[in-house]
Amino acid sequence: LNCLDWSLLTPATEEMLALAEEVKGRFQGDPSFEYSLAEINAEAAARLVQNGKEPVMKEEARLTATIEEIDRAVGIVPRGAFVKTPLGSVHENRHFEGLSLAEAKKLSSYFHFTEPANLKNKTLLEKADLDPSTDFLDSLEHDIPRGSWSIQLEKGGTVVVLRSLLWLGLTFYHVPMTKQFGYVYFGTGEKNLDLPFML
């Protein structure tokens, strides 16, 4: 709220995500600031009024929706860090000891940590080489547009860093041969819509 008082954000709803897509530009820095969608997108505001909803969005709700969108789009984990049981539940893999350096340099060794979308479209022949316990998520190598990830080695090859070019400011790290991995986002909260023209 003010760098001294902190509170948890409520989970994002589908309605909040749809409204946040209409709002463009940078954040104001005030959680109570209200965006009037009538000024931003008259068509979207008219649809909301017809559905009996207020065409106004608070910055706090936009922040919640943006965080959710970033997590869904570029929240990633190394291959094997999580396993899927035969009953369908997903658990942290206690036997995961990190990727080898050779594997850590490949984009195919990292998965989106969200409900898979592309995996369902694969043919049986493509699925034949996949291990259902570890390869149950979408791989980064099939992301559209191609080239939306940058892989670099830091500290003399002891840390692998992936940076998203779609959400500028997102950095994922993994220390090969260890369980250490994670990601952090320091950005403006704006998706890089010009990426297809930059590649």
Tab-separated table of C-alpha atoms in Angstrom:
chain	number	residue	atom	x	y	z
A	1	LEU	CA	0.000	0.000	0.000
A	2	ASN	CA	2.700	2.518	0.990
A	3	CYS	CA	5.909	0.414	1.334
A	4	LEU	CA	5.189	0.065	5.070
A	5	ASP	CA	1.719	-1.505	5.175
A	6	TRP	CA	1.307	-4.676	3.116
A	7	SER	CA	-1.738	-6.797	2.295
A	8	LEU	CA	-2.387	-9.849	0.121
A	9	LEU	CA	-4.074	-9.363	-3.244
A	10	THR	CA	-7.284	-11.276	-3.869
A	11	PRO	CA	-7.158	-13.993	-6.579
A	12	ALA	CA	-7.922	-12.741	-10.096
A	13	THR	CA	-11.280	-13.584	-11.660
A	14	GLU	CA	-11.908	-14.110	-15.380
A	15	GLU	CA	-13.862	-10.829	-15.390
A	16	MET	CA	-10.862	-8.959	-13.941
A	17	LEU	CA	-8.579	-10.503	-16.581
A	18	ALA	CA	-10.926	-9.435	-19.389
A	19	LEU	CA	-11.150	-5.862	-18.047
A	20	ALA	CA	-7.365	-5.613	-17.570
A	21	GLU	CA	-6.816	-6.478	-21.242
A	22	GLU	CA	-8.738	-3.343	-22.232
A	23	VAL	CA	-6.580	-1.026	-20.085
A	24	LYS	CA	-3.340	0.087	-21.744
A	25	GLY	CA	-0.424	2.132	-20.438
A	26	ARG	CA	1.630	2.140	-17.285
A	27	PHE	CA	0.441	1.802	-13.712
A	28	GLN	CA	-0.209	4.955	-11.678
A	29	GLY	CA	1.154	3.631	-8.360
A	30	ASP	CA	-2.076	4.263	-6.437
A	31	PRO	CA	-4.134	1.103	-5.612
A	32	SER	CA	-7.370	3.114	-5.371
A	33	PHE	CA	-6.933	4.850	-8.760
A	34	GLU	CA	-9.879	4.082	-11.059
A	35	TYR	CA	-9.544	3.573	-14.811
A	36	SER	CA	-12.641	4.625	-16.732
A	37	LEU	CA	-13.038	2.207	-19.606
A	38	ALA	CA	-15.394	4.641	-21.354
A	39	GLU	CA	-12.347	6.891	-21.987
A	40	ILE	CA	-10.059	3.998	-22.977
A	41	ASN	CA	-12.328	1.758	-25.068
A	42	ALA	CA	-15.884	2.937	-25.741
A	43	GLU	CA	-16.966	-0.392	-27.304
A	44	ALA	CA	-15.829	-2.445	-24.301
A	45	ALA	CA	-17.502	0.028	-21.923
A	46	ALA	CA	-20.779	-0.179	-23.881
A	47	ARG	CA	-20.730	-4.011	-23.643
A	48	LEU	CA	-20.205	-3.818	-19.874
A	49	VAL	CA	-23.058	-1.332	-19.422
A	50	GLN	CA	-25.367	-3.644	-21.420
A	51	ASN	CA	-24.435	-6.521	-19.111
A	52	GLY	CA	-25.239	-4.333	-16.087
A	53	LYS	CA	-21.608	-3.932	-14.960
A	54	GLU	CA	-19.692	-0.797	-14.049
A	55	PRO	CA	-17.170	0.245	-16.764
A	56	VAL	CA	-14.560	1.157	-14.108
A	57	MET	CA	-11.493	-0.771	-12.927
A	58	LYS	CA	-9.371	-0.054	-9.869
A	59	GLU	CA	-5.595	-0.218	-10.164
A	60	GLU	CA	-5.477	-2.885	-7.443
A	61	ALA	CA	-7.695	-5.161	-9.586
A	62	ARG	CA	-5.581	-4.426	-12.668
A	63	LEU	CA	-2.402	-5.317	-10.751
A	64	THR	CA	-3.946	-8.609	-9.603
A	65	ALA	CA	-4.996	-9.460	-13.166
A	66	THR	CA	-1.581	-8.510	-14.599
A	67	ILE	CA	0.253	-10.719	-12.081
A	68	GLU	CA	-2.057	-13.612	-12.965
A	69	GLU	CA	-1.510	-13.020	-16.696
A	70	ILE	CA	2.290	-12.957	-16.251
A	71	ASP	CA	2.197	-16.177	-14.204
A	72	ARG	CA	0.069	-17.908	-16.843
A	73	ALA	CA	2.140	-16.682	-19.790
A	74	VAL	CA	5.728	-16.912	-18.531
A	75	GLY	CA	5.764	-18.718	-15.167
A	76	ILE	CA	8.154	-21.625	-15.877
A	77	VAL	CA	9.831	-24.621	-14.191
A	78	PRO	CA	12.652	-26.982	-15.243
A	79	ARG	CA	11.729	-30.388	-16.663
A	80	GLY	CA	11.381	-32.946	-13.873
A	81	ALA	CA	10.904	-30.458	-11.015
A	82	PHE	CA	7.278	-31.599	-10.718
A	83	VAL	CA	5.729	-35.014	-11.376
A	84	LYS	CA	2.209	-36.110	-12.218
A	85	THR	CA	0.865	-39.197	-10.460
A	86	PRO	CA	-1.291	-41.793	-12.248
A	87	LEU	CA	-4.299	-40.335	-10.388
A	88	GLY	CA	-3.657	-36.923	-12.007
A	89	SER	CA	-2.355	-34.911	-9.043
A	90	VAL	CA	0.857	-32.875	-9.445
A	91	HIS	CA	3.557	-32.887	-6.756
A	92	GLU	CA	7.024	-31.472	-6.270
A	93	ASN	CA	9.573	-34.094	-7.333
A	94	ARG	CA	11.657	-34.945	-4.266
A	95	HIS	CA	14.157	-36.774	-6.488
A	96	PHE	CA	14.812	-33.762	-8.725
A	97	GLU	CA	18.512	-32.893	-8.511
A	98	GLY	CA	18.577	-30.229	-11.224
A	99	LEU	CA	19.243	-30.331	-14.945
A	100	SER	CA	22.666	-31.120	-16.344
A	101	LEU	CA	24.463	-28.150	-17.909
A	102	ALA	CA	23.865	-29.555	-21.409
A	103	GLU	CA	20.125	-29.976	-20.737
A	104	ALA	CA	19.863	-26.614	-18.955
A	105	LYS	CA	20.999	-24.830	-22.137
A	106	LYS	CA	18.037	-26.236	-24.134
A	107	LEU	CA	14.689	-24.446	-24.325
A	108	SER	CA	12.940	-27.848	-24.437
A	109	SER	CA	14.075	-28.481	-20.827
A	110	TYR	CA	11.702	-25.839	-19.454
A	111	PHE	CA	7.913	-25.964	-19.145
A	112	HIS	CA	5.107	-23.464	-18.556
A	113	PHE	CA	3.813	-24.035	-15.019
A	114	THR	CA	0.157	-23.774	-15.985
A	115	GLU	CA	-2.587	-25.913	-17.514
A	116	PRO	CA	-1.204	-27.314	-20.823
A	117	ALA	CA	-2.761	-26.090	-24.067
A	118	ASN	CA	-0.404	-27.257	-26.855
A	119	LEU	CA	0.097	-30.754	-25.401
A	120	LYS	CA	-3.502	-31.708	-26.224
A	121	ASN	CA	-2.931	-30.843	-29.907
A	122	LYS	CA	0.046	-33.211	-30.319
A	123	THR	CA	-0.360	-36.386	-32.349
A	124	LEU	CA	0.064	-39.842	-30.806
A	125	LEU	CA	3.390	-40.160	-32.635
A	126	GLU	CA	4.673	-36.938	-31.041
A	127	LYS	CA	3.452	-38.056	-27.601
A	128	ALA	CA	5.182	-41.459	-27.942
A	129	ASP	CA	8.576	-40.062	-26.861
A	130	LEU	CA	7.145	-38.150	-23.874
A	131	ASP	CA	7.203	-39.434	-20.310
A	132	PRO	CA	3.669	-38.870	-18.941
A	133	SER	CA	4.950	-38.354	-15.391
A	134	THR	CA	7.327	-35.475	-16.252
A	135	ASP	CA	6.253	-34.212	-19.708
A	136	PHE	CA	2.697	-33.201	-18.807
A	137	LEU	CA	3.213	-29.442	-19.353
A	138	ASP	CA	3.811	-27.277	-22.448
A	139	SER	CA	7.455	-26.855	-23.461
A	140	LEU	CA	8.919	-23.409	-24.136
A	141	GLU	CA	10.364	-24.534	-27.480
A	142	HIS	CA	6.887	-24.380	-29.052
A	143	ASP	CA	6.075	-20.839	-27.862
A	144	ILE	CA	4.728	-18.444	-30.481
A	145	PRO	CA	6.406	-16.300	-31.694
A	146	ARG	CA	9.583	-18.354	-31.872
A	147	GLY	CA	12.498	-16.526	-30.334
A	148	SER	CA	10.486	-15.037	-27.465
A	149	TRP	CA	12.989	-16.426	-24.925
A	150	SER	CA	16.645	-15.544	-24.428
A	151	ILE	CA	18.970	-18.102	-22.757
A	152	GLN	CA	22.239	-16.942	-21.206
A	153	LEU	CA	24.895	-18.445	-18.952
A	154	GLU	CA	26.028	-16.382	-15.977
A	155	LYS	CA	28.851	-16.738	-13.433
A	156	GLY	CA	31.069	-18.742	-15.753
A	157	GLY	CA	28.351	-21.168	-16.807
A	158	THR	CA	27.202	-22.039	-13.289
A	159	VAL	CA	23.802	-20.311	-13.602
A	160	VAL	CA	21.402	-20.510	-16.552
A	161	VAL	CA	19.204	-17.434	-17.020
A	162	LEU	CA	16.126	-17.239	-19.244
A	163	ARG	CA	14.596	-13.866	-20.053
A	164	SER	CA	11.188	-13.342	-21.590
A	165	LEU	CA	11.028	-10.944	-24.521
A	166	LEU	CA	7.215	-10.994	-24.396
A	167	TRP	CA	7.041	-9.727	-20.793
A	168	LEU	CA	10.182	-7.614	-20.576
A	169	GLY	CA	11.511	-7.756	-17.034
A	170	LEU	CA	10.817	-11.434	-16.332
A	171	THR	CA	13.964	-13.382	-15.439
A	172	PHE	CA	14.094	-17.119	-14.648
A	173	TYR	CA	17.217	-18.718	-13.167
A	174	HIS	CA	18.368	-22.293	-12.607
A	175	VAL	CA	21.610	-23.534	-11.075
A	176	PRO	CA	22.406	-26.790	-12.962
A	177	MET	CA	22.872	-29.940	-10.846
A	178	THR	CA	20.994	-28.319	-7.924
A	179	LYS	CA	17.350	-27.860	-6.927
A	180	GLN	CA	17.701	-24.077	-7.130
A	181	PHE	CA	15.384	-22.368	-9.614
A	182	GLY	CA	12.871	-19.535	-9.654
A	183	TYR	CA	11.707	-16.465	-11.474
A	184	VAL	CA	11.167	-12.806	-10.706
A	185	TYR	CA	9.512	-9.969	-12.597
A	186	PHE	CA	10.710	-6.372	-12.557
A	187	GLY	CA	8.905	-4.584	-15.337
A	188	THR	CA	6.290	-1.992	-16.240
A	189	GLY	CA	3.403	-4.485	-16.315
A	190	GLU	CA	2.997	-4.068	-20.075
A	191	LYS	CA	3.176	-6.919	-22.582
A	192	ASN	CA	5.632	-6.337	-25.435
A	193	LEU	CA	3.110	-6.413	-28.305
A	194	ASP	CA	5.813	-5.328	-30.788
A	195	LEU	CA	7.764	-8.590	-30.312
A	196	PRO	CA	6.768	-10.205	-33.670
A	197	PHE	CA	8.189	-7.147	-35.481
A	198	MET	CA	11.398	-7.187	-33.412
A	199	LEU	CA	12.359	-10.806	-34.182
